[in-house]
Tab-separated table of C-alpha atoms and ligand atoms in Angstrom:
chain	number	residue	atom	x	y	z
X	1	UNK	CA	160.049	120.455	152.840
X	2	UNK	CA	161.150	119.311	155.898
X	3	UNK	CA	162.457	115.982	154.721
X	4	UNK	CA	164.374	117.552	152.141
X	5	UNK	CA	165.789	119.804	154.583
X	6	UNK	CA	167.024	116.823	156.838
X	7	UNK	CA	168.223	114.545	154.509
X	8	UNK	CA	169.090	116.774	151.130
X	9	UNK	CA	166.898	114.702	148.807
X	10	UNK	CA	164.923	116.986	146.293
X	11	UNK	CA	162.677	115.274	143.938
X	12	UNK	CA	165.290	115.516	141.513
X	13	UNK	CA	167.745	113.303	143.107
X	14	UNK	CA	165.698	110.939	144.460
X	15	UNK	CA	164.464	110.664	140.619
X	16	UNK	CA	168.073	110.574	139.753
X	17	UNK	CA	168.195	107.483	141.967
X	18	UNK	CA	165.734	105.354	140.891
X	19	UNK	CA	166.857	105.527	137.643
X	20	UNK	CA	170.203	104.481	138.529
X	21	UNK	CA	168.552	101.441	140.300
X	22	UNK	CA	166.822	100.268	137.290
X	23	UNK	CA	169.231	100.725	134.957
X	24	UNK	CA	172.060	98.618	137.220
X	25	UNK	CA	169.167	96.278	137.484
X	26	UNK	CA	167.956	95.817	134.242
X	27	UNK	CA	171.257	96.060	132.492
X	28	UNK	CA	171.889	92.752	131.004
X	29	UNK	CA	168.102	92.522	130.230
X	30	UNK	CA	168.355	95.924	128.315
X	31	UNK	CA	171.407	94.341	126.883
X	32	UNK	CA	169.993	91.114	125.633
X	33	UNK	CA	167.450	92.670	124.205
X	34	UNK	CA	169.244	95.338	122.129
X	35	UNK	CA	171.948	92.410	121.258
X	36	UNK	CA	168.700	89.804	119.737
X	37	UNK	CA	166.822	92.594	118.086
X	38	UNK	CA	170.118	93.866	116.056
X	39	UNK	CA	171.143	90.108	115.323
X	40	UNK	CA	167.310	89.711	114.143
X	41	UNK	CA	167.728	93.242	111.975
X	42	UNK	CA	171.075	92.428	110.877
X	43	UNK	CA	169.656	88.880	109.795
X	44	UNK	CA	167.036	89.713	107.854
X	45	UNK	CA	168.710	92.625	106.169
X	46	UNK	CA	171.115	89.817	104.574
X	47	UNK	CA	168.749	87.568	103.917
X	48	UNK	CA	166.995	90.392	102.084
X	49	UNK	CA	170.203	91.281	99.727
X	50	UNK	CA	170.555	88.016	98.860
X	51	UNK	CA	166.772	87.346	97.349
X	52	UNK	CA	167.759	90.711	95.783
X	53	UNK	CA	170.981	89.345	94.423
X	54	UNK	CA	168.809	86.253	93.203
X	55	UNK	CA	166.326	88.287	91.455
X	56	UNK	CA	168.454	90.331	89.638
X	57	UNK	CA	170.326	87.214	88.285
X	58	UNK	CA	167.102	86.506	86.749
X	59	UNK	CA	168.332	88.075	82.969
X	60	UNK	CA	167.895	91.072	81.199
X	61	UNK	CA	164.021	91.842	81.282
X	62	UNK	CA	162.877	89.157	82.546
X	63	UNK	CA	160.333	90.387	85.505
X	64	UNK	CA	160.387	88.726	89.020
X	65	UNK	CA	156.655	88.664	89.998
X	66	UNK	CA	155.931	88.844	93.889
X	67	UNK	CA	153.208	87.197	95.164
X	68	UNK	CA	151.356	84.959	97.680
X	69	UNK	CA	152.066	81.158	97.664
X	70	UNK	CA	149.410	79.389	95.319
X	71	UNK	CA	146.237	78.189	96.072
X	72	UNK	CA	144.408	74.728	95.942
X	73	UNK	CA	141.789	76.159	93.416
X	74	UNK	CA	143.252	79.243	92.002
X	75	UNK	CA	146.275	79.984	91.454
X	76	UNK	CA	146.626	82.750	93.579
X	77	UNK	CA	144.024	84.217	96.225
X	78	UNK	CA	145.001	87.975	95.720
X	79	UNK	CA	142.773	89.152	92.390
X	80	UNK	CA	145.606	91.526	91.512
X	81	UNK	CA	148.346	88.925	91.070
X	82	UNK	CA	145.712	86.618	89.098
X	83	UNK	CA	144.941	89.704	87.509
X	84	UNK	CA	148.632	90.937	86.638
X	85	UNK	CA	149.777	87.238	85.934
X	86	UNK	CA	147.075	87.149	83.219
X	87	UNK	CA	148.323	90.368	81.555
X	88	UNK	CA	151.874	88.933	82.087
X	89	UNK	CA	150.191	85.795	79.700
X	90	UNK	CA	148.511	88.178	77.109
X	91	UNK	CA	151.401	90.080	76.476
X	92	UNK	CA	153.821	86.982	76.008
X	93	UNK	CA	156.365	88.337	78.851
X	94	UNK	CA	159.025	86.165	79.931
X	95	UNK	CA	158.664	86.083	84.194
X	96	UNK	CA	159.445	83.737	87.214
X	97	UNK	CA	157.495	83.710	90.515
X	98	UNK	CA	158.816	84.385	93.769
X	99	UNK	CA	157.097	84.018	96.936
X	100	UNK	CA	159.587	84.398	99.712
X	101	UNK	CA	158.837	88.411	99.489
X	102	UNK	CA	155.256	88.724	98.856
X	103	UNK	CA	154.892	92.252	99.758
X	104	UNK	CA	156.318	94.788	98.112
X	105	UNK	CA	157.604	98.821	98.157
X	106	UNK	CA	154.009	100.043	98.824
X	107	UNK	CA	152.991	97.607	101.562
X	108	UNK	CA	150.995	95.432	99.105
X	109	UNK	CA	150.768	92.267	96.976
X	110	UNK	CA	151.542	91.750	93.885
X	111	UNK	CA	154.895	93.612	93.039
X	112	UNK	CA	157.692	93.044	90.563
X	113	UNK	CA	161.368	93.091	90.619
X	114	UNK	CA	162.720	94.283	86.443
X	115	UNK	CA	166.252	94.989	85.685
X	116	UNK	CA	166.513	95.484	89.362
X	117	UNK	CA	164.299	98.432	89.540
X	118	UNK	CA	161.357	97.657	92.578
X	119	UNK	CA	157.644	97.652	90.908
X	120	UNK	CA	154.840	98.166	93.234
X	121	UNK	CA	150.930	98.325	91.942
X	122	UNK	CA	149.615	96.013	89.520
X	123	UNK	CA	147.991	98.569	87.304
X	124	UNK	CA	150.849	100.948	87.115
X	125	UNK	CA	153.360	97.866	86.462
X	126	UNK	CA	150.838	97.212	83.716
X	127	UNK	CA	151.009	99.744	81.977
X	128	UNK	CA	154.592	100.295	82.385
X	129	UNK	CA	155.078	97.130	81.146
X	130	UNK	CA	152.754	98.022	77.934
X	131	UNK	CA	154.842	101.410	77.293
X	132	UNK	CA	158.249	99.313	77.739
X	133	UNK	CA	157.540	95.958	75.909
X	134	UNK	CA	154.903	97.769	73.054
X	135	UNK	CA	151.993	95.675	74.651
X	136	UNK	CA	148.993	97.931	74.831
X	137	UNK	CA	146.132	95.736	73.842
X	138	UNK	CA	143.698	98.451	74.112
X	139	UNK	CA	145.137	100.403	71.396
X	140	UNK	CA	142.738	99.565	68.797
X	141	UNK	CA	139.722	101.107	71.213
X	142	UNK	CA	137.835	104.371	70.295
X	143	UNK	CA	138.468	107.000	73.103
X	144	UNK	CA	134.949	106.077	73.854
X	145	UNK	CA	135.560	102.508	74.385
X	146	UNK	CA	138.913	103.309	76.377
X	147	UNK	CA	136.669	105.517	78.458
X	148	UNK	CA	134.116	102.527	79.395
X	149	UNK	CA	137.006	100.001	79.805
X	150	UNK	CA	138.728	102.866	82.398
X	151	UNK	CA	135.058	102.842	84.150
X	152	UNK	CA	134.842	99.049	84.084
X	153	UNK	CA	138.253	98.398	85.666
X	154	UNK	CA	137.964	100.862	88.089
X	155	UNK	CA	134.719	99.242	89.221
X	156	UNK	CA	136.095	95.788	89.575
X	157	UNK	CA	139.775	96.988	91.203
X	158	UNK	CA	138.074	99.531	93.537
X	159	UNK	CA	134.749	98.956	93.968
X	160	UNK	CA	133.267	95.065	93.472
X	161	UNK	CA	136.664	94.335	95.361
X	162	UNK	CA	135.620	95.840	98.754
X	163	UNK	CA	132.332	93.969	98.754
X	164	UNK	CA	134.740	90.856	98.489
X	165	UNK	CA	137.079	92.168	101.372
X	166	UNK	CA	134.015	92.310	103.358
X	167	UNK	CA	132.805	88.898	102.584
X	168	UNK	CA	135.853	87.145	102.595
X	169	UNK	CA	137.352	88.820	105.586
X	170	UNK	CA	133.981	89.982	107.863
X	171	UNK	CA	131.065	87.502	107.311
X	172	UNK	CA	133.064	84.349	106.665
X	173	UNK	CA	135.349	85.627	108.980
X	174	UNK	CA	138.660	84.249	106.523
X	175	UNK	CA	137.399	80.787	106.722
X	176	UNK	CA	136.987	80.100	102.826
X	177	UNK	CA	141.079	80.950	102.680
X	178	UNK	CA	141.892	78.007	104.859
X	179	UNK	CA	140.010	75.902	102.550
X	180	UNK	CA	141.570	77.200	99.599
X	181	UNK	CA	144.968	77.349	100.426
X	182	UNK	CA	147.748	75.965	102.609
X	183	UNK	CA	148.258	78.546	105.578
X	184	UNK	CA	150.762	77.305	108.014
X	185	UNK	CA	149.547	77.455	111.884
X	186	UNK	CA	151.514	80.429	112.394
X	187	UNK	CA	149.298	82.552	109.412
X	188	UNK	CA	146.046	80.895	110.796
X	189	UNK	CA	146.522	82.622	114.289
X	190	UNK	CA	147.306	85.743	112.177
X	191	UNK	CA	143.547	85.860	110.570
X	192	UNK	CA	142.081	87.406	113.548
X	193	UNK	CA	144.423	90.317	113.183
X	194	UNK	CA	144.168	90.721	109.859
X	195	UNK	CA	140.329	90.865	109.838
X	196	UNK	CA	140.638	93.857	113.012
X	197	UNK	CA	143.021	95.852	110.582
X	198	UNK	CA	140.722	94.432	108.026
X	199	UNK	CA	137.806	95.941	109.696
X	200	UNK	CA	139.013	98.954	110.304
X	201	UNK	CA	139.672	99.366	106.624
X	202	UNK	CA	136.607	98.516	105.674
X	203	UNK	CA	134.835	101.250	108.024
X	204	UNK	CA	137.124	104.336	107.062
X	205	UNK	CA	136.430	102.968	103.520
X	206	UNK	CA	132.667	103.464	104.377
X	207	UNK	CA	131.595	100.245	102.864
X	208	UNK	CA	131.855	98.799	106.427
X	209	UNK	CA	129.066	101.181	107.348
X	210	UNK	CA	126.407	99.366	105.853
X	211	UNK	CA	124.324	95.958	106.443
X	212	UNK	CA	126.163	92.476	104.946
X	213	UNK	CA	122.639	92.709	102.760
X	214	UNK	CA	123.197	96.318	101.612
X	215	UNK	CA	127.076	95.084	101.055
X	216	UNK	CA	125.899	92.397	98.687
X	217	UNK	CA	123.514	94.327	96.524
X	218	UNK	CA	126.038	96.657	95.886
X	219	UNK	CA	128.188	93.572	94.923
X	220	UNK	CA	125.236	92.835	93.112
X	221	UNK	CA	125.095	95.821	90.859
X	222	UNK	CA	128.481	95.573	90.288
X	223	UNK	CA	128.613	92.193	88.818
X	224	UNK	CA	124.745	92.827	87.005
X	225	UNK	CA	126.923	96.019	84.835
X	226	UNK	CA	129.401	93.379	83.961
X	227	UNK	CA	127.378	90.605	83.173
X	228	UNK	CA	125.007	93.079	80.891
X	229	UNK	CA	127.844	94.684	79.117
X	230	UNK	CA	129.618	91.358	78.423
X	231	UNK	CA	126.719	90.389	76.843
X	232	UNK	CA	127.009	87.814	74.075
X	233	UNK	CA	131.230	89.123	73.801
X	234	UNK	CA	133.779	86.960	73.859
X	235	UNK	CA	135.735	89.292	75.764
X	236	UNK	CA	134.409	92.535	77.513
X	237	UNK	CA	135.683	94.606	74.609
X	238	UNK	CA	134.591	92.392	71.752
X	239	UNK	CA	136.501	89.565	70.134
X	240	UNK	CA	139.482	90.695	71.216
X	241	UNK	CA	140.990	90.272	74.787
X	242	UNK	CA	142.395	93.380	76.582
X	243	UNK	CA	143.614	94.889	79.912
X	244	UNK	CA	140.606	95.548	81.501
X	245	UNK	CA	140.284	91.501	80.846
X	246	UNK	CA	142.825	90.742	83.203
X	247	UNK	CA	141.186	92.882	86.031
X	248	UNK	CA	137.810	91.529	85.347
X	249	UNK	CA	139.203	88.207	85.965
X	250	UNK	CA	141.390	88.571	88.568
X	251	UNK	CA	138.282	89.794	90.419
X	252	UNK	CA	136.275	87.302	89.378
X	253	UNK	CA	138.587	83.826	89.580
X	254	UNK	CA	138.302	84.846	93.661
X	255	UNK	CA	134.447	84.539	93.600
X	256	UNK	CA	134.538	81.391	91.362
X	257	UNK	CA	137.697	79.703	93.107
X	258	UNK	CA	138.738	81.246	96.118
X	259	UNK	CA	135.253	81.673	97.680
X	260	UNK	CA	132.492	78.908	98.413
X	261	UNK	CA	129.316	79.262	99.892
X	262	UNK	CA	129.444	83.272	98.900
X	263	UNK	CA	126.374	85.048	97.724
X	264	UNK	CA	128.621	86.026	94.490
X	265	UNK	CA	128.906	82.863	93.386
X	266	UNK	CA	125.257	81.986	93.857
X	267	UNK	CA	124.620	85.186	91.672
X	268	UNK	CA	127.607	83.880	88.899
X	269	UNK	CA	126.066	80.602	89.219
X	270	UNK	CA	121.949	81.438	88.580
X	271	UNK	CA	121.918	85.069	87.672
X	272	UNK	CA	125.264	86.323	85.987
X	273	UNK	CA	126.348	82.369	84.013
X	274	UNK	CA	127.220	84.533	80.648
X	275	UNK	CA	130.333	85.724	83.687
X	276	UNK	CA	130.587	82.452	84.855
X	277	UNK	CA	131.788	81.015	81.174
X	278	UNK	CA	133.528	84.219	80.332
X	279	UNK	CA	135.543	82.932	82.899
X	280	UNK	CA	136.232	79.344	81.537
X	281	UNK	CA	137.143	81.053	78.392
X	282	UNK	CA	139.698	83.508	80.042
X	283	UNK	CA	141.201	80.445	81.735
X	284	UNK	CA	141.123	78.322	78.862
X	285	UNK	CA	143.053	81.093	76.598
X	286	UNK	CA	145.649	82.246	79.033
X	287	UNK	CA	145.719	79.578	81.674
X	288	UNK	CA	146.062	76.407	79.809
X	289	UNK	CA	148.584	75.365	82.466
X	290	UNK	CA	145.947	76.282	85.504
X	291	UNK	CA	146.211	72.837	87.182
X	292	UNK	CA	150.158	73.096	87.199
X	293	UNK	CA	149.985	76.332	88.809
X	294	UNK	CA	147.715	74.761	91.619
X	295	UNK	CA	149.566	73.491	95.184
X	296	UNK	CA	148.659	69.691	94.617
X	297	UNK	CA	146.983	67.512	96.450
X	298	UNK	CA	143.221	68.915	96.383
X	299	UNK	CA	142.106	68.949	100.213
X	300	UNK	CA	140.046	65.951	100.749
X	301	UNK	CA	137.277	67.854	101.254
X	302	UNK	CA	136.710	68.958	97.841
B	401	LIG	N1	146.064	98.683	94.061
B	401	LIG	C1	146.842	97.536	94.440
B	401	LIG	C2	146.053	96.687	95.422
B	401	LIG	C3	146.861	95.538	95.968
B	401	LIG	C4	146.225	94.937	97.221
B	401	LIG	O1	145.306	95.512	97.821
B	401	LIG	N2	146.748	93.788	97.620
B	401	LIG	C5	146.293	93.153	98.843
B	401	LIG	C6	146.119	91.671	98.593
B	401	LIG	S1	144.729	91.391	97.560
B	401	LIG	C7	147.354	93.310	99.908
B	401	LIG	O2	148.522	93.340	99.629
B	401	LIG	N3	146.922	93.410	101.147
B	401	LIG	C8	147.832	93.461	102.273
B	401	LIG	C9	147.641	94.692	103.091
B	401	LIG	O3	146.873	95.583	102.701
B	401	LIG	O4	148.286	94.747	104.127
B	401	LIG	C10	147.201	96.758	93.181
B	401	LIG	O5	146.514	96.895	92.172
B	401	LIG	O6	148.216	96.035	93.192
């Protein structure tokens, strides 16, 4: 009390001070900075515009599909693009690829760009594609049938996937992507932080609660339901292929391609082989251009 008697300096203005300091101090710090994060804003914004511009050049219904650069072995290492590409192959729609923008209104991969109108979710662009091009291949199924093809689909696309997420991401620790596809040094020092965020997916999830044994039993299941209600089928359905096709797929090309030395694979490869040529057949019928779609050269060590 005494000091601020003397001199007249309350907390307040010696507060009042300091901030004056920093601030004539800092200044053309604080400046710099503001000036090279609006250039980098500004930037980006007009780079954005113009892919926009691009895409909506690309004709009257044509769809723009969003996705991850290709793989070496698959042709994409997301099951939901393979698995939305596929349906974009059933249903004879005309499309391009981009891959400058692989993420899309809803923070995820694939996504599609139609008549300029933003797409996210590759069930939901399914079957707004099916209602706006007349392509619903399931049309022919009993409600029953519908019903087991809904229960099927949701297994693979919500289920079977995390016990994927876990392998690819937690016990082989992202190592299985590196062989698979080209990642730049940049997106290799970004693994680690993907499999934290990663992690903590998995754990609110509650799949990331268990033991990597209990994980892959689970995975186990999944794929033993498949495998027994495929069956002797050509498709899961019957003879003919439908949408829950393209999600089975999509799901499984990531076990067969996009991840040696998994437990899955073992299991397609010993237990599950009726999956394992399903498969080959799915391939065969709507990816007769699979090796074209592939980033070529093979890495040597394969
Ligand atoms: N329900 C979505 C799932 C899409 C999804 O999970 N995509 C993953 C790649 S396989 C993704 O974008 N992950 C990035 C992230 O979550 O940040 C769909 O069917 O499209």
């Amino acid at each position: 009390m005494a000091f601020v008697a003397m001199t007249g300096w309350t907390p307040l203005r010696i507060a009042e001070r300091g901030l004056k300091w920093l601030w004539g101090k800092s200044k053309p710090l604080t400046v710099a900075a503001v000036v090279v994060i609006g250039t980098v804003h500004v930037t980006s914004y007009i780079k954005k515009q113009k892919r926009r511009k691009k895409w909506n050049n690309a004709g009257k219904d044509v769809v723009v599909l969003h996705m991850f650069p290709r793989g070496y072995f698959c042709p994409n290492l997301s099951p939901f693009v393979v698995k939305l590409e596929t349906y974009l192959r059933m249903a004879k729609i005309h499309y391009q690829v981009d891959y400058e923008e692989p993420i899309g209104p809803k923070g995820k991969c694939p996504w599609i760009t139609l008549n300029g109108e933003e797409i996210g979710d590759s069930q939901l662009i399914i079957e707004k594609l099916g209602s706006k091009y007349g392509k619903d291949f399931s049309s022919d199924l009993t409600p029953e049938q519908y019903a087991i093809a809904h229960a099927m689909r949701v297994m693979v696309d919500e289920h079977l996937l995390w016990c994927l997420v876990v392998w690819r991401y937690i016990v082989d620790g992202g190592a299985s992507l590196s062989i698979c596809m080209k990642f730049p040094v940049f997106f290799r020092i970004l693994i680690p932080v993907f499999r934290r965020k990663v992690k903590k997916a998995v754990w609110m999830q509650g799949i990331g609660r268990h033991s990597f044994s209990e994980v892959e039993e689970i995975g186990r299941k999944d794929l033993s339901a498949l495998s027994a209600f495929l069956g002797e089928n050509t498709y899961l359905m019957g003879d003919k292929a439908t949408e829950v096709d393209c999600a089975v797929f999509g799901m499984l090309s990531q076990i067969i391609w996009n991840s040696p030395n998994s437990p899955y694979l073992k299991m397609l490869d010993t237990e599950f082989t009726n999956l394992h040529a399903y498969c080959q057949r799915v391939k065969e019928e709507f990816w007769p251009d699979w090796n074209d779609c592939l980033v070529q050269p093979f890495p040597k060590c394969q």
